[in-house]
Amino acid sequence: MAKIVVGWLLPCLLAVLTTIYPVLLDKFDRQPDAAEFMVAMSGHLTVSLLGFVISVLFTSKWVPKLYMSTGGLLLTMALSIAGQGIERSLPHAWRGLAWLLPPAYKTIAMLSGYEAANGAEIALGLFLPLFYAFLGAVIFLRRMNRRLF
């Protein structure tokens, strides 16, 4: 668990920088208010945690061939980002399968349409990556079962 926390520090730093940088340099049409800034910061942090946990699921202990782990990681990232389009293209009866995809697309959609998002959409956009990251971390830690990585 300590390795996961330490490994998340760099993505955490990058998430903070990507949120603060445009605000400090006035790169938006308007300055975000405090609530909008905190939601953006939280969204970036939760998605960075999700990304990090997904990456540890493709370590060499689990996927020994580099091309397989790289391909699996890139495919997972692509599916996670394209999830909204995938969900829309599925027949209505199959749309529930989109919940199997990592939910980065829900956070991206919530942050992109923050002005129109309601409280439930904001909470879902922030909570789902945490939930999936927690599940991924539990799966990883249980499977490693005292092995070093």
Backbone as JSON Lines, residues from 0, in Angstrom:
{"i":0,"aa":"M","n":[0.83,-1.2,0.0],"ca":[0.0,0.0,0.0],"c":[0.87,1.26,0.0]}
{"i":1,"aa":"A","n":[1.98,1.2,0.74],"ca":[2.88,2.35,0.79],"c":[3.45,2.66,-0.59]}
{"i":2,"aa":"K","n":[3.75,1.63,-1.37],"ca":[4.26,1.85,-2.72],"c":[3.22,2.51,-3.61]}
{"i":3,"aa":"I","n":[1.97,2.15,-3.41],"ca":[0.91,2.78,-4.19],"c":[0.8,4.26,-3.83]}
{"i":4,"aa":"V","n":[0.86,4.57,-2.54],"ca":[0.76,5.96,-2.1],"c":[1.94,6.77,-2.63]}
{"i":5,"aa":"V","n":[3.14,6.24,-2.5],"ca":[4.34,6.94,-2.99],"c":[4.28,7.08,-4.51]}
{"i":6,"aa":"G","n":[3.85,6.03,-5.2],"ca":[3.75,6.08,-6.65],"c":[2.72,7.07,-7.15]}
{"i":7,"aa":"W","n":[1.76,7.39,-6.33],"ca":[0.71,8.33,-6.73],"c":[1.15,9.77,-6.53]}
{"i":8,"aa":"L","n":[2.25,10.0,-5.84],"ca":[2.68,11.37,-5.57],"c":[2.99,12.15,-6.85]}
{"i":9,"aa":"L","n":[3.68,11.55,-7.81],"ca":[3.99,12.26,-9.05],"c":[2.72,12.58,-9.84]}
{"i":10,"aa":"P","n":[1.82,11.62,-10.08],"ca":[0.57,11.99,-10.74],"c":[-0.22,13.07,-9.97]}
{"i":11,"aa":"C","n":[-0.12,13.02,-8.66],"ca":[-0.79,14.03,-7.82],"c":[-0.2,15.41,-8.1]}
{"i":12,"aa":"L","n":[1.12,15.49,-8.12],"ca":[1.79,16.75,-8.4],"c":[1.41,17.27,-9.78]}
{"i":13,"aa":"L","n":[1.38,16.38,-10.76],"ca":[1.0,16.78,-12.12],"c":[-0.45,17.25,-12.18]}
{"i":14,"aa":"A","n":[-1.34,16.61,-11.44],"ca":[-2.74,17.03,-11.41],"c":[-2.88,18.41,-10.8]}
{"i":15,"aa":"V","n":[-2.13,18.67,-9.75],"ca":[-2.16,20.0,-9.11],"c":[-1.63,21.05,-10.09]}
{"i":16,"aa":"L","n":[-0.51,20.75,-10.74],"ca":[0.07,21.71,-11.69],"c":[-0.87,21.99,-12.86]}
{"i":17,"aa":"T","n":[-1.51,20.95,-13.39],"ca":[-2.4,21.15,-14.54],"c":[-3.67,21.91,-14.15]}
{"i":18,"aa":"T","n":[-3.98,21.95,-12.88],"ca":[-5.15,22.71,-12.43],"c":[-4.77,24.14,-12.09]}
{"i":19,"aa":"I","n":[-3.64,24.32,-11.44],"ca":[-3.24,25.66,-10.98],"c":[-2.66,26.49,-12.13]}
{"i":20,"aa":"Y","n":[-1.87,25.88,-13.0],"ca":[-1.19,26.6,-14.08],"c":[-2.12,27.48,-14.91]}
{"i":21,"aa":"P","n":[-3.21,26.95,-15.47],"ca":[-4.07,27.82,-16.29],"c":[-4.76,28.92,-15.49]}
{"i":22,"aa":"V","n":[-5.02,28.68,-14.22],"ca":[-5.66,29.71,-13.39],"c":[-4.68,30.84,-13.13]}
{"i":23,"aa":"L","n":[-3.46,30.51,-12.76],"ca":[-2.45,31.53,-12.46],"c":[-2.09,32.36,-13.68]}
{"i":24,"aa":"L","n":[-2.07,31.73,-14.85],"ca":[-1.7,32.45,-16.07],"c":[-2.91,32.97,-16.84]}
{"i":25,"aa":"D","n":[-4.08,32.93,-16.21],"ca":[-5.31,33.48,-16.78],"c":[-5.58,32.94,-18.19]}
{"i":26,"aa":"K","n":[-5.6,31.62,-18.32],"ca":[-5.8,30.96,-19.61],"c":[-7.25,30.62,-19.91]}
{"i":27,"aa":"F","n":[-8.15,30.9,-18.99],"ca":[-9.57,30.62,-19.2],"c":[-10.29,31.89,-19.65]}
{"i":28,"aa":"D","n":[-11.48,31.71,-20.21],"ca":[-12.29,32.86,-20.61],"c":[-12.63,33.72,-19.39]}
{"i":29,"aa":"R","n":[-12.81,33.04,-18.26],"ca":[-13.1,33.71,-17.0],"c":[-12.42,32.94,-15.89]}
{"i":30,"aa":"Q","n":[-12.18,33.59,-14.79],"ca":[-11.56,32.92,-13.66],"c":[-12.6,32.02,-12.99]}
{"i":31,"aa":"P","n":[-12.23,30.77,-12.66],"ca":[-13.18,29.9,-11.98],"c":[-13.38,30.35,-10.54]}
{"i":32,"aa":"D","n":[-14.6,30.14,-10.03],"ca":[-14.82,30.45,-8.61],"c":[-14.22,29.33,-7.76]}
{"i":33,"aa":"A","n":[-14.26,29.51,-6.45],"ca":[-13.61,28.56,-5.54],"c":[-14.2,27.16,-5.67]}
{"i":34,"aa":"A","n":[-15.52,27.05,-5.77],"ca":[-16.16,25.73,-5.88],"c":[-15.76,25.04,-7.18]}
{"i":35,"aa":"E","n":[-15.76,25.78,-8.27],"ca":[-15.38,25.22,-9.56],"c":[-13.91,24.78,-9.55]}
{"i":36,"aa":"F","n":[-13.05,25.58,-8.93],"ca":[-11.64,25.23,-8.84],"c":[-11.44,23.96,-8.01]}
{"i":37,"aa":"M","n":[-12.16,23.83,-6.91],"ca":[-12.03,22.65,-6.05],"c":[-12.56,21.39,-6.75]}
{"i":38,"aa":"V","n":[-13.63,21.53,-7.5],"ca":[-14.15,20.39,-8.26],"c":[-13.14,19.99,-9.33]}
{"i":39,"aa":"A","n":[-12.55,20.97,-10.01],"ca":[-11.55,20.67,-11.03],"c":[-10.33,19.99,-10.41]}
{"i":40,"aa":"M","n":[-9.87,20.51,-9.28],"ca":[-8.72,19.92,-8.61],"c":[-9.05,18.49,-8.17]}
{"i":41,"aa":"S","n":[-10.21,18.29,-7.59],"ca":[-10.62,16.96,-7.14],"c":[-10.77,16.01,-8.32]}
{"i":42,"aa":"G","n":[-11.33,16.49,-9.41],"ca":[-11.49,15.66,-10.6],"c":[-10.15,15.21,-11.15]}
{"i":43,"aa":"H","n":[-9.2,16.14,-11.24],"ca":[-7.87,15.78,-11.73],"c":[-7.17,14.8,-10.78]}
{"i":44,"aa":"L","n":[-7.31,15.0,-9.5],"ca":[-6.67,14.1,-8.54],"c":[-7.27,12.7,-8.58]}
{"i":45,"aa":"T","n":[-8.6,12.61,-8.67],"ca":[-9.23,11.29,-8.69],"c":[-8.92,10.53,-9.98]}
{"i":46,"aa":"V","n":[-8.89,11.24,-11.1],"ca":[-8.57,10.57,-12.36],"c":[-7.09,10.16,-12.37]}
{"i":47,"aa":"S","n":[-6.22,10.97,-11.76],"ca":[-4.81,10.58,-11.69],"c":[-4.64,9.33,-10.83]}
{"i":48,"aa":"L","n":[-5.4,9.23,-9.75],"ca":[-5.34,8.03,-8.92],"c":[-5.85,6.83,-9.7]}
{"i":49,"aa":"L","n":[-6.94,7.0,-10.42],"ca":[-7.48,5.92,-11.25],"c":[-6.43,5.47,-12.27]}
{"i":50,"aa":"G","n":[-5.81,6.41,-12.92],"ca":[-4.79,6.08,-13.92],"c":[-3.61,5.34,-13.31]}
{"i":51,"aa":"F","n":[-3.2,5.78,-12.14],"ca":[-2.09,5.1,-11.49],"c":[-2.46,3.67,-11.09]}
{"i":52,"aa":"V","n":[-3.63,3.5,-10.53],"ca":[-4.04,2.14,-10.12],"c":[-4.19,1.25,-11.35]}
{"i":53,"aa":"I","n":[-4.71,1.76,-12.44],"ca":[-4.8,0.97,-13.67],"c":[-3.4,0.57,-14.13]}
{"i":54,"aa":"S","n":[-2.45,1.48,-14.02],"ca":[-1.09,1.15,-14.46],"c":[-0.46,0.06,-13.61]}
{"i":55,"aa":"V","n":[-0.74,0.02,-12.31],"ca":[-0.13,-1.05,-11.49],"c":[-0.77,-2.41,-11.81]}
{"i":56,"aa":"L","n":[-1.96,-2.4,-12.37],"ca":[-2.58,-3.67,-12.77],"c":[-1.88,-4.29,-13.98]}
{"i":57,"aa":"F","n":[-1.03,-3.52,-14.65],"ca":[-0.3,-4.01,-15.81],"c":[1.2,-4.15,-15.52]}
{"i":58,"aa":"T","n":[1.56,-4.37,-14.25],"ca":[2.96,-4.55,-13.89],"c":[3.47,-5.88,-14.44]}
{"i":59,"aa":"S","n":[4.78,-6.01,-14.44],"ca":[5.4,-7.22,-15.01],"c":[5.08,-8.47,-14.19]}
{"i":60,"aa":"K","n":[4.69,-8.32,-12.94],"ca":[4.29,-9.5,-12.14],"c":[2.99,-10.09,-12.65]}
{"i":61,"aa":"W","n":[2.13,-9.25,-13.22],"ca":[0.83,-9.71,-13.71],"c":[0.87,-10.01,-15.2]}
{"i":62,"aa":"V","n":[1.51,-9.11,-15.94],"ca":[1.58,-9.25,-17.39],"c":[3.06,-9.24,-17.77]}
{"i":63,"aa":"P","n":[3.67,-10.41,-17.86],"ca":[5.13,-10.48,-17.99],"c":[5.68,-9.96,-19.32]}
{"i":64,"aa":"K","n":[4.92,-9.98,-20.38],"ca":[5.43,-9.51,-21.67],"c":[5.15,-8.02,-21.83]}
{"i":65,"aa":"L","n":[6.21,-7.26,-22.14],"ca":[6.12,-5.81,-22.23],"c":[5.1,-5.36,-23.27]}
{"i":66,"aa":"Y","n":[5.09,-6.01,-24.44],"ca":[4.15,-5.58,-25.47],"c":[2.7,-5.82,-25.05]}
{"i":67,"aa":"M","n":[2.47,-6.86,-24.26],"ca":[1.11,-7.14,-23.78],"c":[0.69,-6.11,-22.72]}
{"i":68,"aa":"S","n":[1.59,-5.8,-21.8],"ca":[1.24,-4.84,-20.75],"c":[1.06,-3.45,-21.34]}
{"i":69,"aa":"T","n":[1.93,-3.06,-22.27],"ca":[1.8,-1.75,-22.9],"c":[0.51,-1.68,-23.72]}
{"i":70,"aa":"G","n":[0.25,-2.71,-24.49],"ca":[-0.98,-2.75,-25.29],"c":[-2.23,-2.75,-24.42]}
{"i":71,"aa":"G","n":[-2.2,-3.52,-23.35],"ca":[-3.35,-3.56,-22.44],"c":[-3.59,-2.23,-21.76]}
{"i":72,"aa":"L","n":[-2.51,-1.59,-21.35],"ca":[-2.63,-0.28,-20.71],"c":[-3.16,0.77,-21.69]}
{"i":73,"aa":"L","n":[-2.62,0.79,-22.9],"ca":[-3.1,1.75,-23.9],"c":[-4.55,1.49,-24.29]}
{"i":74,"aa":"L","n":[-4.93,0.22,-24.42],"ca":[-6.32,-0.11,-24.73],"c":[-7.25,0.32,-23.6]}
{"i":75,"aa":"T","n":[-6.85,0.08,-22.37],"ca":[-7.66,0.49,-21.22],"c":[-7.81,2.0,-21.18]}
{"i":76,"aa":"M","n":[-6.72,2.72,-21.45],"ca":[-6.79,4.19,-21.47],"c":[-7.74,4.67,-22.57]}
{"i":77,"aa":"A","n":[-7.62,4.08,-23.75],"ca":[-8.47,4.49,-24.87],"c":[-9.94,4.21,-24.56]}
{"i":78,"aa":"L","n":[-10.22,3.04,-24.01],"ca":[-11.61,2.7,-23.66],"c":[-12.14,3.63,-22.57]}
{"i":79,"aa":"S","n":[-11.28,3.99,-21.63],"ca":[-11.69,4.86,-20.55],"c":[-12.05,6.26,-21.05]}
{"i":80,"aa":"I","n":[-11.27,6.76,-21.97],"ca":[-11.52,8.11,-22.49],"c":[-12.68,8.1,-23.48]}
{"i":81,"aa":"A","n":[-12.8,7.04,-24.27],"ca":[-13.86,6.95,-25.29],"c":[-15.14,6.35,-24.74]}
{"i":82,"aa":"G","n":[-15.23,6.16,-23.45],"ca":[-16.37,5.48,-22.84],"c":[-17.71,6.1,-23.17]}
{"i":83,"aa":"Q","n":[-17.77,7.41,-23.24],"ca":[-19.04,8.07,-23.52],"c":[-19.54,7.7,-24.92]}
{"i":84,"aa":"G","n":[-18.65,7.72,-25.9],"ca":[-19.04,7.34,-27.26],"c":[-19.41,5.87,-27.34]}
{"i":85,"aa":"I","n":[-18.66,5.04,-26.61],"ca":[-18.96,3.61,-26.59],"c":[-20.34,3.38,-25.98]}
{"i":86,"aa":"E","n":[-20.6,4.07,-24.87],"ca":[-21.89,3.92,-24.2],"c":[-23.04,4.34,-25.11]}
{"i":87,"aa":"R","n":[-22.86,5.43,-25.83],"ca":[-23.92,5.91,-26.73],"c":[-24.15,4.97,-27.91]}
{"i":88,"aa":"S","n":[-23.08,4.29,-28.36],"ca":[-23.22,3.44,-29.54],"c":[-23.79,2.05,-29.2]}
{"i":89,"aa":"L","n":[-23.83,1.7,-27.93],"ca":[-24.39,0.41,-27.54],"c":[-25.91,0.45,-27.62]}
{"i":90,"aa":"P","n":[-26.53,-0.67,-27.96],"ca":[-27.99,-0.72,-27.89],"c":[-28.44,-0.41,-26.45]}
{"i":91,"aa":"H","n":[-29.61,0.16,-26.32],"ca":[-30.08,0.61,-25.01],"c":[-30.01,-0.5,-23.96]}
{"i":92,"aa":"A","n":[-30.36,-1.7,-24.33],"ca":[-30.36,-2.82,-23.37],"c":[-28.95,-3.19,-22.9]}
{"i":93,"aa":"W","n":[-27.93,-2.82,-23.66],"ca":[-26.55,-3.16,-23.34],"c":[-25.77,-2.02,-22.69]}
{"i":94,"aa":"R","n":[-26.37,-0.87,-22.54],"ca":[-25.65,0.3,-22.03],"c":[-25.11,0.11,-20.61]}
{"i":95,"aa":"G","n":[-25.71,-0.78,-19.86],"ca":[-25.21,-1.06,-18.52],"c":[-23.79,-1.61,-18.53]}
{"i":96,"aa":"L","n":[-23.38,-2.2,-19.65],"ca":[-22.01,-2.73,-19.75],"c":[-20.96,-1.62,-19.71]}
{"i":97,"aa":"A","n":[-21.36,-0.4,-19.99],"ca":[-20.41,0.72,-19.95],"c":[-19.87,0.94,-18.54]}
{"i":98,"aa":"W","n":[-20.57,0.44,-17.52],"ca":[-20.09,0.57,-16.15],"c":[-18.83,-0.26,-15.92]}
{"i":99,"aa":"L","n":[-18.53,-1.18,-16.81],"ca":[-17.3,-1.96,-16.7],"c":[-16.06,-1.16,-17.11]}
{"i":100,"aa":"L","n":[-16.28,-0.12,-17.88],"ca":[-15.16,0.72,-18.33],"c":[-14.71,1.64,-17.2]}
{"i":101,"aa":"P","n":[-13.4,1.89,-17.1],"ca":[-12.96,2.89,-16.11],"c":[-13.65,4.22,-16.42]}
{"i":102,"aa":"P","n":[-14.13,4.93,-15.4],"ca":[-15.02,6.07,-15.61],"c":[-14.34,7.42,-15.85]}
{"i":103,"aa":"A","n":[-13.17,7.46,-16.43],"ca":[-12.53,8.75,-16.69],"c":[-13.42,9.63,-17.58]}
{"i":104,"aa":"Y","n":[-14.14,9.0,-18.51],"ca":[-14.99,9.77,-19.42],"c":[-16.11,10.49,-18.68]}
{"i":105,"aa":"K","n":[-16.58,9.93,-17.59],"ca":[-17.64,10.6,-16.81],"c":[-17.09,11.86,-16.13]}
{"i":106,"aa":"T","n":[-15.87,11.78,-15.65],"ca":[-15.24,12.95,-15.02],"c":[-14.93,14.01,-16.07]}
{"i":107,"aa":"I","n":[-14.43,13.59,-17.22],"ca":[-14.13,14.53,-18.3],"c":[-15.41,15.24,-18.75]}
{"i":108,"aa":"A","n":[-16.49,14.49,-18.91],"ca":[-17.77,15.09,-19.33],"c":[-18.28,16.06,-18.26]}
{"i":109,"aa":"M","n":[-18.14,15.69,-17.0],"ca":[-18.6,16.56,-15.91],"c":[-17.77,17.84,-15.87]}
{"i":110,"aa":"L","n":[-16.45,17.74,-16.0],"ca":[-15.61,18.93,-15.96],"c":[-15.83,19.81,-17.19]}
{"i":111,"aa":"S","n":[-16.04,19.19,-18.34],"ca":[-16.26,19.96,-19.57],"c":[-17.59,20.7,-19.55]}
{"i":112,"aa":"G","n":[-18.59,20.11,-18.94],"ca":[-19.91,20.74,-18.88],"c":[-20.28,21.14,-17.47]}
{"i":113,"aa":"Y","n":[-19.32,21.64,-16.71],"ca":[-19.53,21.94,-15.3],"c":[-20.71,22.88,-15.06]}
{"i":114,"aa":"E","n":[-20.84,23.91,-15.92],"ca":[-21.91,24.89,-15.72],"c":[-23.29,24.26,-15.78]}
{"i":115,"aa":"A","n":[-23.45,23.24,-16.62],"ca":[-24.75,22.6,-16.79],"c":[-24.93,21.37,-15.9]}
{"i":116,"aa":"A","n":[-23.85,20.94,-15.23],"ca":[-23.92,19.72,-14.42],"c":[-24.67,19.98,-13.12]}
{"i":117,"aa":"N","n":[-25.48,19.01,-12.73],"ca":[-26.16,19.11,-11.44],"c":[-25.29,18.46,-10.37]}
{"i":118,"aa":"G","n":[-25.74,18.54,-9.12],"ca":[-24.96,18.01,-8.0],"c":[-24.69,16.53,-8.11]}
{"i":119,"aa":"A","n":[-25.66,15.76,-8.59],"ca":[-25.48,14.31,-8.73],"c":[-24.42,13.99,-9.78]}
{"i":120,"aa":"E","n":[-24.43,14.71,-10.89],"ca":[-23.43,14.48,-11.94],"c":[-22.03,14.84,-11.46]}
{"i":121,"aa":"I","n":[-21.92,15.91,-10.69],"ca":[-20.62,16.3,-10.14],"c":[-20.14,15.25,-9.14]}
{"i":122,"aa":"A","n":[-21.02,14.82,-8.26],"ca":[-20.65,13.8,-7.27],"c":[-20.24,12.5,-7.96]}
{"i":123,"aa":"L","n":[-20.99,12.09,-8.98],"ca":[-20.67,10.87,-9.72],"c":[-19.33,11.0,-10.44]}
{"i":124,"aa":"G","n":[-19.1,12.16,-11.04],"ca":[-17.84,12.39,-11.75],"c":[-16.63,12.36,-10.83]}
{"i":125,"aa":"L","n":[-16.83,12.69,-9.57],"ca":[-15.72,12.67,-8.6],"c":[-15.63,11.33,-7.87]}
{"i":126,"aa":"F","n":[-16.77,10.71,-7.58],"ca":[-16.79,9.49,-6.78],"c":[-16.41,8.25,-7.59]}
{"i":127,"aa":"L","n":[-16.9,8.14,-8.82],"ca":[-16.67,6.91,-9.6],"c":[-15.19,6.59,-9.82]}
{"i":128,"aa":"P","n":[-14.34,7.56,-10.19],"ca":[-12.92,7.21,-10.31],"c":[-12.32,6.74,-8.98]}
{"i":129,"aa":"L","n":[-12.75,7.33,-7.88],"ca":[-12.27,6.87,-6.58],"c":[-12.71,5.44,-6.3]}
{"i":130,"aa":"F","n":[-13.96,5.15,-6.6],"ca":[-14.5,3.81,-6.38],"c":[-13.75,2.78,-7.22]}
{"i":131,"aa":"Y","n":[-13.57,3.07,-8.51],"ca":[-12.87,2.14,-9.39],"c":[-11.41,2.01,-8.98]}
{"i":132,"aa":"A","n":[-10.77,3.1,-8.57],"ca":[-9.39,3.04,-8.1],"c":[-9.29,2.19,-6.84]}
{"i":133,"aa":"F","n":[-10.25,2.34,-5.94],"ca":[-10.27,1.53,-4.73],"c":[-10.41,0.04,-5.09]}
{"i":134,"aa":"L","n":[-11.35,-0.27,-5.98],"ca":[-11.53,-1.67,-6.4],"c":[-10.26,-2.22,-7.05]}
{"i":135,"aa":"G","n":[-9.65,-1.42,-7.91],"ca":[-8.41,-1.85,-8.56],"c":[-7.29,-2.07,-7.56]}
{"i":136,"aa":"A","n":[-7.18,-1.18,-6.58],"ca":[-6.14,-1.32,-5.55],"c":[-6.38,-2.57,-4.71]}
{"i":137,"aa":"V","n":[-7.63,-2.84,-4.36],"ca":[-7.96,-4.04,-3.58],"c":[-7.6,-5.29,-4.38]}
{"i":138,"aa":"I","n":[-7.97,-5.31,-5.65],"ca":[-7.65,-6.46,-6.5],"c":[-6.14,-6.64,-6.58]}
{"i":139,"aa":"F","n":[-5.42,-5.55,-6.8],"ca":[-3.97,-5.62,-6.9],"c":[-3.34,-6.11,-5.61]}
{"i":140,"aa":"L","n":[-3.73,-5.52,-4.5],"ca":[-3.12,-5.9,-3.22],"c":[-3.44,-7.34,-2.83]}
{"i":141,"aa":"R","n":[-4.65,-7.77,-3.07],"ca":[-5.0,-9.16,-2.75],"c":[-4.25,-10.14,-3.64]}
{"i":142,"aa":"R","n":[-4.12,-9.79,-4.89],"ca":[-3.44,-10.7,-5.82],"c":[-1.94,-10.75,-5.55]}
{"i":143,"aa":"M","n":[-1.36,-9.64,-5.18],"ca":[0.07,-9.62,-4.91],"c":[0.38,-10.47,-3.66]}
{"i":144,"aa":"N","n":[-0.49,-10.43,-2.68],"ca":[-0.42,-11.29,-1.51],"c":[1.02,-11.51,-1.02]}
{"i":145,"aa":"R","n":[1.62,-10.42,-0.6],"ca":[2.96,-10.43,0.0],"c":[4.1,-10.6,-0.98]}
{"i":146,"aa":"R","n":[3.82,-10.53,-2.28],"ca":[4.93,-10.56,-3.23],"c":[5.43,-9.14,-3.42]}
{"i":147,"aa":"L","n":[6.7,-9.0,-3.7],"ca":[7.27,-7.68,-3.98],"c":[7.03,-7.34,-5.43]}
{"i":148,"aa":"F","n":[6.85,-6.06,-5.72],"ca":[6.73,-5.66,-7.13],"c":[7.71,-4.57,-7.45]}
